Short mmCIF file of C-alpha atoms in Angstrom, two decimals:
data_model
loop_
_atom_site.label_atom_id
_atom_site.label_comp_id
_atom_site.label_asym_id
_atom_site.label_seq_id
_atom_site.Cartn_x
_atom_site.Cartn_y
_atom_site.Cartn_z
CA MET A 215 80.14 143.94 119.28
CA ASN A 216 79.41 142.31 122.65
CA SER A 217 82.03 140.71 124.89
CA LYS A 218 81.36 137.16 123.65
CA GLU A 219 81.78 138.24 120.04
CA MET A 220 85.04 139.95 120.94
CA ILE A 221 86.29 136.78 122.65
CA GLN A 222 85.29 134.68 119.64
CA GLN A 223 87.10 137.06 117.31
CA ARG A 224 90.19 136.95 119.53
CA ILE A 225 90.14 133.15 119.53
CA GLU A 226 89.85 132.99 115.74
CA LYS A 227 92.74 135.41 115.28
CA LEU A 228 94.89 133.51 117.75
CA ARG A 229 94.19 130.26 115.92
CA LYS A 230 95.34 131.77 112.62
CA GLU A 231 98.42 133.35 114.17
CA VAL A 232 99.47 130.21 116.05
CA ASP A 233 98.90 128.03 112.98
CA LYS A 234 100.89 130.45 110.83
CA HIS A 235 103.92 130.18 113.09
CA ARG A 236 103.46 126.44 113.48
CA TYR A 237 103.76 126.09 109.71
CA LEU A 238 106.72 128.48 109.42
CA TYR A 239 108.63 126.64 112.14
CA HIS A 240 107.71 122.98 111.75
CA VAL A 241 107.22 122.74 107.98
CA LEU A 242 109.29 125.49 106.35
CA ASP A 243 111.93 125.73 109.08
CA LYS A 244 111.69 129.53 108.83
CA PRO A 245 110.63 130.72 112.31
CA GLU A 246 109.76 134.40 112.68
CA ILE A 247 109.20 134.50 116.44
CA ASP A 248 110.87 133.02 119.53
CA ASP A 249 109.58 129.78 120.99
CA SER A 250 108.56 131.63 124.15
CA VAL A 251 106.39 134.01 122.11
CA TYR A 252 104.75 131.09 120.31
CA ASP A 253 104.10 129.37 123.65
CA SER A 254 102.59 132.55 125.04
CA LEU A 255 100.14 132.85 122.13
CA LEU A 256 99.21 129.18 122.42
CA ASP A 257 98.71 129.44 126.19
CA GLU A 258 96.33 132.37 125.72
CA LEU A 259 94.38 130.43 123.10
CA ILE A 260 94.10 127.36 125.35
CA LYS A 261 92.94 129.53 128.25
CA LEU A 262 90.26 131.31 126.20
CA GLU A 263 88.96 128.07 124.70
CA LYS A 264 88.78 126.47 128.13
CA GLU A 265 86.83 129.40 129.51
CA ASN A 266 84.57 129.50 126.44
CA PRO A 267 83.84 125.88 125.40
CA GLU A 268 81.10 126.99 123.02
CA PHE A 269 83.86 128.12 120.64
CA HIS A 270 85.52 124.70 120.57
CA SER A 271 87.02 123.61 117.21
CA ALA A 272 88.45 120.19 116.38
CA THR A 273 91.04 121.85 114.12
CA SER A 274 92.27 124.42 116.62
CA PRO A 275 96.05 124.39 117.25
CA SER A 276 95.19 123.82 120.92
CA GLN A 277 94.15 120.27 120.02
CA ARG A 278 97.82 119.40 119.44
CA VAL A 279 98.78 119.46 123.12
CA GLY A 280 97.21 116.06 123.78
CA GLY A 281 95.44 114.92 126.91
CA GLU A 282 93.03 112.29 125.62
CA ILE A 283 93.63 108.91 127.28
CA LEU A 284 92.31 105.81 125.52
CA ASP A 285 91.64 102.31 126.81
CA LYS A 286 92.76 100.82 123.49
CA PHE A 287 93.03 101.68 119.80
CA SER A 288 90.18 100.78 117.47
CA LYS A 289 90.85 98.92 114.22
CA VAL A 290 90.66 100.70 110.86
CA LYS A 291 90.07 99.12 107.47
CA HIS A 292 92.10 101.08 104.92
CA THR A 293 90.25 102.55 101.93
CA VAL A 294 93.30 101.82 99.79
CA LYS A 295 95.47 98.76 100.46
CA GLN A 296 98.84 99.76 101.87
CA TRP A 297 101.68 98.34 99.81
CA SER A 298 105.42 98.20 100.44
CA PHE A 299 108.25 98.45 97.94
CA ASP A 300 110.41 95.55 96.85
CA ASP A 301 114.09 95.97 97.74
CA VAL A 302 117.30 96.02 95.73
CA PHE A 303 120.73 96.06 97.35
CA ASP A 304 123.20 96.92 94.61
CA PHE A 305 123.48 98.55 91.18
CA GLU A 306 123.20 95.25 89.29
CA GLU A 307 119.86 94.51 90.93
CA LEU A 308 118.74 98.04 90.09
CA LYS A 309 119.66 97.49 86.43
CA LYS A 310 117.61 94.29 86.34
CA TRP A 311 114.62 96.14 87.81
CA GLU A 312 114.87 98.84 85.15
CA GLU A 313 115.12 96.26 82.36
CA LYS A 314 112.01 94.57 83.71
CA ILE A 315 109.86 97.72 83.86
CA ASP A 316 111.08 98.91 80.43
CA LYS A 317 109.98 95.61 78.88
CA MET A 318 106.61 95.86 80.58
CA ALA A 319 106.14 99.49 79.47
CA ILE A 320 106.86 98.52 75.87
CA LYS A 321 104.48 95.60 76.20
CA ASN A 322 101.82 98.13 77.24
CA ASN A 323 102.38 100.09 73.99
CA PHE A 324 104.61 102.78 75.45
CA GLU A 325 107.80 104.05 73.85
CA LEU A 326 110.80 104.63 76.11
CA SER A 327 110.52 108.29 75.16
CA ASP A 328 107.12 108.35 76.92
CA TYR A 329 108.94 108.37 80.25
CA GLY A 330 109.78 111.99 79.52
CA GLU A 331 113.01 113.87 80.14
CA ILE A 332 112.90 113.04 83.86
CA LYS A 333 112.49 109.28 84.08
CA TYR A 334 112.64 108.89 87.84
CA CYS A 335 111.75 110.76 91.01
CA VAL A 336 114.15 109.56 93.72
CA GLU A 337 113.31 110.17 97.37
CA LEU A 338 115.02 109.41 100.66
CA LYS A 339 113.65 106.41 102.55
CA ILE A 340 112.95 107.53 106.10
CA ASP A 341 113.26 104.83 108.75
CA GLY A 342 110.09 105.67 110.64
CA LEU A 343 106.47 104.59 110.94
CA LYS A 344 104.06 104.72 108.01
CA VAL A 345 100.77 106.51 108.67
CA ILE A 346 97.65 107.15 106.60
CA LEU A 347 95.93 110.53 106.97
CA ASN A 348 92.28 110.81 105.99
CA TYR A 349 90.81 114.27 105.43
CA LYS A 350 87.08 114.89 105.03
CA GLU A 351 85.99 118.24 103.63
CA GLY A 352 89.49 119.53 104.30
CA ARG A 353 89.66 118.51 107.97
CA LEU A 354 91.74 115.72 109.47
CA ALA A 355 89.18 113.04 110.26
CA GLN A 356 91.44 110.09 110.97
CA GLY A 357 95.06 109.04 111.27
CA ALA A 358 95.92 105.36 111.17
CA THR A 359 98.93 103.06 111.27
CA ARG A 360 99.71 100.77 108.34
CA GLY A 361 99.12 97.56 110.29
CA ASP A 362 99.08 94.54 107.97
CA GLY A 363 98.32 96.69 104.92
CA GLU A 364 94.57 96.18 105.09
CA ILE A 365 93.78 96.77 108.78
CA GLY A 366 95.53 99.39 110.90
CA GLU A 367 94.91 101.19 114.20
CA ASP A 368 93.19 104.53 114.71
CA VAL A 369 95.79 106.86 116.28
CA THR A 370 94.07 110.15 115.39
CA SER A 371 94.46 111.74 118.84
CA ASN A 372 98.22 111.12 118.69
CA ILE A 373 98.57 112.30 115.10
CA LYS A 374 97.02 115.62 116.09
CA THR A 375 99.94 116.28 118.44
CA ILE A 376 102.41 116.31 115.54
CA LYS A 377 102.84 119.95 114.60
CA SER A 378 104.06 119.37 111.04
CA ILE A 379 100.74 117.70 110.09
CA PRO A 380 97.96 120.16 109.15
CA LEU A 381 94.64 119.71 110.92
CA GLU A 382 92.90 121.62 108.14
CA LEU A 383 93.65 121.93 104.42
CA PRO A 384 93.29 125.07 102.28
CA GLU A 385 90.31 123.55 100.47
CA LYS A 386 87.32 121.47 101.56
CA ILE A 387 88.46 118.36 99.74
CA ASP A 388 88.47 114.69 100.65
CA LEU A 389 92.03 113.43 100.69
CA ILE A 390 94.01 110.38 101.76
CA ALA A 391 97.70 111.21 102.20
CA VAL A 392 100.47 108.84 103.25
CA GLY A 393 103.76 109.56 104.93
CA GLU A 394 106.31 108.66 107.56
CA ILE A 395 106.30 109.61 111.22
CA TRP A 396 109.79 109.93 112.66
CA LEU A 397 111.66 111.01 115.76
CA GLY A 398 114.82 113.10 115.64
CA LYS A 399 118.06 111.60 116.92
CA ASN A 400 118.42 114.52 119.33
CA GLU A 401 114.95 113.85 120.76
CA LEU A 402 115.74 110.14 121.20
CA GLU A 403 118.76 111.05 123.28
CA LYS A 404 116.64 113.25 125.56
CA ILE A 405 113.89 110.64 125.90
CA ASN A 406 116.35 107.85 126.71
CA LYS A 407 118.09 109.94 129.37
CA GLU A 408 114.74 110.56 131.02
CA ARG A 409 113.71 106.90 130.79
CA GLU A 410 117.05 105.77 132.20
CA SER A 411 116.70 108.15 135.16
CA GLN A 412 113.27 106.66 135.86
CA GLY A 413 114.55 103.09 135.65
CA GLU A 414 112.77 102.40 132.36
CA ALA A 415 114.26 100.54 129.39
CA LYS A 416 115.77 102.79 126.73
CA PHE A 417 114.49 102.77 123.16
CA ALA A 418 116.86 100.90 120.85
CA ASN A 419 116.54 103.41 117.99
CA THR A 420 114.45 106.29 116.64
CA ARG A 421 112.10 104.00 114.73
CA ASN A 422 111.21 101.99 117.83
CA ALA A 423 110.72 105.23 119.74
CA ALA A 424 108.43 106.67 117.04
CA ALA A 425 106.39 103.46 116.83
CA GLY A 426 106.14 103.22 120.62
CA SER A 427 105.13 106.85 120.90
CA ILE A 428 102.42 106.83 118.23
CA ARG A 429 100.81 103.85 119.98
CA GLN A 430 100.77 105.54 123.39
CA LEU A 431 97.27 105.56 124.87
CA ASP A 432 97.96 108.93 126.54
CA SER A 433 98.25 111.59 123.85
CA ALA A 434 99.81 114.03 126.33
CA VAL A 435 102.86 111.76 126.47
CA VAL A 436 103.02 111.75 122.67
CA ALA A 437 102.87 115.54 122.54
CA LYS A 438 105.98 115.78 124.73
CA ARG A 439 108.02 113.56 122.42
CA LYS A 440 108.07 115.98 119.48
CA LEU A 441 107.40 113.55 116.65
CA ASP A 442 107.76 114.86 113.11
CA SER A 443 106.55 113.83 109.67
CA PHE A 444 107.33 113.69 105.95
CA ILE A 445 104.36 113.15 103.60
CA TYR A 446 105.07 111.66 100.17
CA ASP A 447 101.96 110.23 98.54
CA ILE A 448 98.34 111.01 97.72
CA GLU A 449 96.30 107.84 97.50
CA LYS A 450 92.88 109.31 96.94
CA MET A 451 91.56 112.80 96.34
CA GLU A 452 88.11 114.14 95.65
CA ILE A 453 87.60 117.72 94.60
CA PRO A 454 84.06 118.98 95.35
CA ASN A 455 82.24 121.60 93.30
CA THR A 456 84.44 124.67 93.24
CA GLN A 457 82.96 127.71 94.98
CA TYR A 458 85.40 130.33 93.74
CA PRO A 459 85.74 132.43 90.57
CA ILE A 460 87.36 130.69 87.61
CA PRO A 461 89.88 132.84 85.67
CA ASN A 462 88.53 134.03 82.31
CA GLU A 463 91.23 132.28 80.29
CA ILE A 464 90.07 128.87 81.53
CA GLN A 465 86.30 129.28 81.56
CA ASN A 466 86.03 126.07 79.54
CA SER A 467 88.07 124.01 82.00
CA LYS A 468 86.58 120.62 82.73
CA LEU A 469 86.97 121.42 86.41
CA LYS A 470 84.46 124.26 86.21
CA ASN A 471 81.39 123.30 88.28
CA ASN A 472 82.47 119.67 88.34
CA SER A 473 83.72 117.25 90.96
CA VAL A 474 86.96 115.39 90.32
CA SER A 475 87.77 112.13 92.06
CA SER A 476 90.76 109.83 91.77
CA LEU A 477 92.69 107.15 93.60
CA ARG A 478 96.05 108.48 92.41
CA GLY A 479 97.37 112.02 92.38
CA THR A 480 96.13 115.57 92.03
CA PRO A 481 96.07 118.47 89.54
CA LYS A 482 99.35 119.81 88.32
CA GLN A 483 100.83 122.48 90.55
CA SER A 484 101.90 126.04 89.88
CA SER A 485 105.02 127.25 91.67
CA THR A 486 104.57 130.99 91.22
CA LEU A 487 104.06 131.76 94.92
CA ASP A 488 106.70 131.79 97.65
CA ASP A 489 105.84 129.38 100.50
CA SER A 490 107.11 131.80 103.10
CA LYS A 491 104.62 134.46 101.92
CA MET A 492 101.49 132.32 101.79
CA PHE A 493 100.02 133.56 105.07
CA GLU A 494 99.94 137.12 103.78
CA ILE A 495 96.78 136.14 101.90
CA THR A 496 93.56 136.58 103.87
CA GLY A 497 91.69 133.37 104.54
CA SER A 498 92.77 129.83 105.30
CA PRO A 499 96.48 129.02 104.68
CA ARG A 500 97.33 128.70 101.00
CA LYS A 501 93.60 128.76 100.13
CA PHE A 502 93.77 130.94 97.06
CA ARG A 503 96.97 129.41 95.81
CA VAL A 504 95.45 125.91 95.86
CA GLN A 505 92.27 127.25 94.26
CA ASN A 506 94.47 128.62 91.52
CA LEU A 507 96.18 125.26 91.11
CA LEU A 508 92.88 123.43 90.82
CA ALA A 509 91.37 125.98 88.47
CA LYS A 510 94.34 125.91 86.13
CA THR A 511 93.91 122.19 85.54
CA LYS A 512 92.45 121.89 82.06
CA ASP A 513 91.33 118.30 82.38
CA ALA A 514 90.05 116.02 85.08
CA SER A 515 93.29 114.05 85.34
CA LEU A 516 95.59 114.04 88.34
CA PRO A 517 99.23 115.21 88.45
CA LYS A 518 101.16 114.07 85.45
CA SER A 519 104.21 113.16 87.51
CA GLN A 520 105.43 112.08 90.92
CA ILE A 521 107.30 115.36 91.27
CA ASP A 522 104.08 117.31 90.68
CA GLU A 523 102.44 115.27 93.42
CA LEU A 524 105.16 116.13 95.93
CA GLU A 525 104.88 119.80 95.04
CA LEU A 526 101.12 119.75 95.48
CA LEU A 527 101.45 118.08 98.88
CA LYS A 528 103.79 120.88 99.85
CA ASN A 529 101.25 123.45 98.70
CA PHE A 530 98.55 121.75 100.75
CA GLY A 531 100.66 122.48 103.83
CA PHE A 532 102.26 119.08 104.39
CA LYS A 533 105.91 118.74 105.25
CA VAL A 534 107.70 117.16 102.29
CA ASN A 535 111.32 116.03 102.40
CA LEU A 536 112.99 118.35 99.89
CA ASN A 537 116.02 116.09 99.38
CA TYR A 538 114.46 114.33 96.41
CA ARG A 539 116.11 114.33 93.00
CA LYS A 540 114.99 114.25 89.39
CA CYS A 541 117.01 111.54 87.63
CA LYS A 542 117.22 110.80 83.92
CA SER A 543 119.00 107.45 84.29
CA ILE A 544 119.95 104.77 86.80
CA GLU A 545 123.52 106.07 86.61
CA GLU A 546 122.28 109.35 88.09
CA ILE A 547 120.36 107.34 90.69
CA GLU A 548 123.58 105.56 91.66
CA GLU A 549 125.33 108.92 92.14
CA PHE A 550 122.49 110.07 94.39
CA TYR A 551 122.63 106.78 96.31
CA GLN A 552 126.38 106.95 96.93
CA GLU A 553 126.10 110.59 97.95
CA TRP A 554 123.59 109.70 100.67
CA VAL A 555 125.46 106.58 101.81
CA ASN A 556 128.23 109.00 102.75
CA LYS A 557 126.15 111.74 104.36
CA LYS A 558 123.09 109.97 105.78
CA ASP A 559 124.47 110.08 109.31
CA ASN A 560 124.56 113.88 109.18
CA GLU A 561 120.75 114.16 109.20
CA ASN A 562 118.68 114.31 112.37
CA TYR A 563 116.45 111.51 111.07
CA GLU A 564 117.38 107.91 110.35
CA LEU A 565 117.61 106.76 106.73
CA ASP A 566 117.75 103.20 105.45
CA GLY A 567 117.84 103.77 101.70
CA ILE A 568 116.30 105.65 98.80
CA VAL A 569 113.02 105.08 96.99
CA ILE A 570 112.98 105.16 93.19
CA LYS A 571 109.68 105.91 91.47
CA VAL A 572 108.85 106.16 87.79
CA ASN A 573 108.02 109.85 87.44
CA ALA A 574 105.33 109.67 84.74
CA LYS A 575 101.95 108.79 86.28
CA LYS A 576 100.64 107.29 83.04
CA ILE A 577 103.45 104.72 83.07
CA GLN A 578 102.95 104.10 86.80
CA ASP A 579 99.33 103.24 86.03
CA ALA A 580 100.34 100.92 83.18
CA LEU A 581 102.94 99.06 85.28
CA GLY A 582 100.53 98.61 88.17
CA TYR A 583 101.09 96.36 91.17
CA THR A 584 101.99 92.83 92.14
CA GLY A 585 100.16 91.19 95.04
CA LYS A 586 102.15 93.25 97.56
CA SER A 587 104.24 95.89 95.77
CA PRO A 588 104.08 98.54 93.04
CA ARG A 589 106.03 97.57 89.93
CA TRP A 590 106.77 101.24 89.19
CA GLY A 591 108.92 101.75 92.28
CA VAL A 592 111.66 100.05 94.25
CA ALA A 593 113.60 100.66 97.47
CA TYR A 594 117.39 100.76 97.10
CA LYS A 595 118.55 99.89 100.61
CA PHE A 596 121.67 101.28 102.25
CA PRO A 597 124.19 98.69 103.48
CA ALA A 598 122.70 97.16 106.63
CA GLN A 599 124.41 97.94 109.93
CA ARG A 600 122.71 95.05 111.73
CA VAL A 601 121.78 91.61 110.36
CA THR A 602 121.13 88.09 111.63
CA THR A 603 123.24 85.02 110.97
CA VAL A 604 124.27 81.76 112.69
CA ILE A 605 127.30 81.01 114.87
CA GLU A 606 128.88 77.95 113.27
CA ASP A 607 131.76 77.76 115.74
CA ILE A 608 133.61 79.79 118.38
CA PHE A 609 137.38 79.94 118.56
CA VAL A 610 139.96 81.86 120.57
CA GLN A 611 142.52 84.34 119.28
CA VAL A 612 145.62 85.49 121.11
CA GLY A 613 146.45 89.17 120.83
CA ARG A 614 149.86 90.79 120.84
CA THR A 615 149.55 91.43 124.60
CA GLY A 616 148.65 87.81 125.28
CA ALA A 617 144.94 88.50 125.72
CA LEU A 618 142.62 85.65 124.68
CA THR A 619 139.55 86.83 122.73
CA PRO A 620 136.60 84.60 121.76
CA VAL A 621 135.58 85.04 118.14
CA ALA A 622 132.40 83.73 116.51
CA HIS A 623 132.80 81.94 113.18
CA LEU A 624 129.62 82.92 111.29
CA ARG A 625 127.60 81.76 108.36
CA PRO A 626 128.73 84.42 105.81
CA VAL A 627 126.40 87.42 105.64
CA ARG A 628 126.52 90.89 104.08
CA VAL A 629 126.61 93.76 106.57
CA ALA A 630 127.58 97.40 106.04
CA GLY A 631 128.54 96.69 102.43
CA SER A 632 130.88 93.74 102.96
CA VAL A 633 130.57 90.00 103.54
CA VAL A 634 131.34 89.04 107.13
CA SER A 635 132.17 85.53 108.36
CA ARG A 636 133.36 86.27 111.90
CA ALA A 637 132.60 88.66 114.73
CA THR A 638 134.15 89.35 118.10
CA LEU A 639 132.49 88.18 121.30
CA HIS A 640 134.88 90.42 123.28
CA ASN A 641 135.45 88.28 126.37
CA GLU A 642 134.17 85.50 128.58
CA ASP A 643 131.90 87.83 130.54
CA GLU A 644 130.23 88.98 127.31
CA ILE A 645 129.64 85.38 126.19
CA ASN A 646 127.98 84.70 129.54
CA ARG A 647 125.91 87.89 129.38
CA LEU A 648 124.66 87.07 125.87
CA ASP A 649 124.46 83.34 126.61
CA ALA A 650 125.87 82.91 123.09
CA ARG A 651 126.19 79.30 121.95
CA ILE A 652 127.46 77.47 118.90
CA GLY A 653 124.46 77.06 116.59
CA ASP A 654 122.67 80.19 117.84
CA THR A 655 121.02 82.70 115.52
CA VAL A 656 122.54 86.04 116.45
CA VAL A 657 122.35 89.72 115.57
CA ILE A 658 125.65 91.23 114.47
CA GLN A 659 126.50 94.82 113.75
CA LYS A 660 129.21 96.76 112.03
CA ALA A 661 129.47 100.54 112.03
CA GLY A 662 132.04 102.15 109.76
CA ASP A 663 135.36 100.34 110.01
CA VAL A 664 134.63 98.79 113.41
CA ILE A 665 135.16 95.04 113.69
CA PRO A 666 131.82 93.16 113.50
CA GLU A 667 130.43 92.16 116.88
CA VAL A 668 127.64 89.97 118.20
CA VAL A 669 125.08 92.18 119.95
CA SER A 670 122.26 89.76 120.82
CA VAL A 671 120.99 86.20 120.54
CA VAL A 672 117.62 85.30 119.02
CA LYS A 673 116.81 82.71 121.65
CA ASN A 674 113.32 81.97 120.32
CA LEU A 675 114.96 80.25 117.33
CA ARG A 676 116.89 77.73 119.42
CA THR A 677 116.37 74.05 118.61
CA GLY A 678 118.00 72.56 121.69
CA LYS A 679 121.07 71.40 119.74
CA GLU A 680 123.12 74.52 120.47
CA LYS A 681 126.38 74.00 122.36
CA LYS A 682 127.76 76.17 125.16
CA PHE A 683 131.32 77.45 124.80
CA LYS A 684 133.92 77.46 127.56
CA MET A 685 137.08 79.53 127.48
CA PRO A 686 140.23 77.34 127.46
CA ASP A 687 142.35 76.83 130.57
CA VAL A 688 145.59 76.74 128.55
CA CYS A 689 146.90 79.01 125.82
CA PRO A 690 146.06 77.70 122.34
CA ILE A 691 149.41 79.04 121.12
CA CYS A 692 151.96 77.86 123.67
CA GLY A 693 149.99 75.55 125.95
CA SER A 694 150.66 77.56 129.10
CA ILE A 695 148.05 78.05 131.82
CA VAL A 696 145.96 81.18 131.38
CA LYS A 697 145.01 83.58 134.15
CA ARG A 698 142.71 86.56 134.39
CA GLU A 699 144.45 89.90 134.11
CA ASN A 700 143.04 91.19 137.36
CA ILE A 701 144.38 88.20 139.35
CA SER A 702 147.73 88.66 141.04
CA ILE A 703 150.59 86.87 139.37
CA SER A 704 153.73 85.44 140.92
CA SER A 705 156.85 87.52 141.19
CA SER A 706 158.64 85.28 138.76
CA PRO A 707 159.85 87.10 135.63
CA LEU A 708 156.86 86.41 133.36
CA THR A 709 156.47 87.50 129.78
CA ALA A 710 153.12 87.67 128.00
CA CYS A 711 152.74 85.24 125.08
CA ARG A 712 152.98 87.39 121.93
CA PRO A 713 152.55 85.26 118.81
CA SER A 714 154.24 86.89 115.87
CA PHE A 715 152.34 84.88 113.31
CA SER A 716 148.76 84.68 112.16
CA GLY A 717 147.66 81.75 114.25
CA GLY A 718 145.48 80.69 117.15
CA ALA A 719 143.13 78.00 118.37
CA ARG A 720 141.90 77.36 114.82
CA GLY A 721 144.75 78.95 112.97
CA GLY A 722 144.51 81.69 115.64
CA GLN A 723 144.83 85.12 114.11
CA ALA A 724 146.32 87.53 116.59
CA GLY A 725 145.02 90.97 117.46
CA VAL A 726 141.25 90.73 116.92
CA GLY A 727 140.42 92.31 120.24
CA ASN A 728 141.46 93.00 123.80
CA SER A 729 139.78 93.57 127.14
CA GLU A 730 140.67 94.05 130.77
CA ARG A 731 138.64 90.98 131.56
CA ASN A 732 140.15 88.72 128.93
CA PRO A 733 142.34 85.94 130.28
CA LEU A 734 146.05 86.34 129.61
CA CYS A 735 148.53 83.67 128.62
CA LEU A 736 151.53 84.10 130.93
CA THR A 737 154.67 82.16 130.09
CA THR A 738 158.37 82.26 130.88
CA SER A 739 159.11 81.26 127.32
CA PRO A 740 159.96 83.81 124.64
CA PRO A 741 157.25 84.56 122.07
CA LEU A 742 156.77 81.87 119.45
CA SER A 743 157.91 82.55 115.93
CA THR A 744 157.31 81.06 112.50
CA LYS A 745 161.03 81.24 111.78
#
């Protein structure tokens, strides 16, 4: 063996070793070596490939470090139209959805028993960026954004930097897989600290950060941001002629020496192998296991259920969110929903609901699609933390310390699980900062038990009829002159106005908020009373 052959062999072994530990760490979350050891192996691989460009491979783990800088992204026409789920927001709406699909299933000559023991596969709804991954002969050929559902953008160079996405599959198949790209909350915090130190605007949330990152023209920047993925759907799969021995017991399988193609799903999976042991088999990752899965399929149909599809994606080497649940009824779905409403904030990724899918593929196919959404699935959204509404009026409340707080009277809207009709504007300075006016469309938020607040104004929706608000010069409770807290007051014995009733400028409820910068009502009179 000459020196070049030895270098080539070393490169190939390094690629397998680095990819093995990439999968163990980023997909299975079962690292076997320290990060520094992994980095050392990867650095050696990059160095050898740079010194020996004739051994370049598009699927090498070294291609994940980024470096390609684009002028712009090219447009991509999706092979399969990208749909989105309809939403429901409470259990009653979920019941109506189930009634609707049951009627349609019966209309299509199905019995309710045809759903099977597990009626639904329920998955977490990740608040990230949808991407479409196109594999040709087992290699990642293209990664694209959803765009408008028909046309997206080619972001392949950026997708390759995401370590949880395989660059090569165990089999030379053509596959279109769909999933969500997301950024961890911990990574967002690091990125925002760095951006703030450089005088750049911070990302508002993890979704914005993920979307902004995946559309970076410099893939090296993307690589530094440590994006992650969860893959949840197979839209198209084509199995070429199998080139491996077929077990004797299934010599008559329809898959033998045939090509199988479908727009939905894949052969039913076998779960006899332990994921953590898959790299002990010689050859490409999971190769023989997937061959076994394909060979054991006794007909040319695709997975019989949504759960089978998730399991097969996992076996292909994709990262699948394992927090899905098999549900027999919508009552079980509601339990799952409430469970995650309570613990969603504990995860490192943002969640905005759950996705409910009919498990049986044959019923999915019968239910079909509307113009924009699948009938066989629905998104059950978590209570929104931020929504838009309109300021119908602004009034002032007097707190127990005498502080005057402006409060927005809102067009009623549901936020964080309850209907809200007012939100604090904190103080005069905040009104001026927001430039909030009566008649404005505004964004309000409510987190946990915190009082709703106005966080921004949608100024593009202004009509010109909005009215500016001015804080009063006299107390709406007692009529005394108001002063700012940080302005010196006279030495006269003054007592802060402390209304003991629920009243104010418009009925003036006391105690909504307080601030150092709020004006104070200062009066020599004792507090008013309803007695």
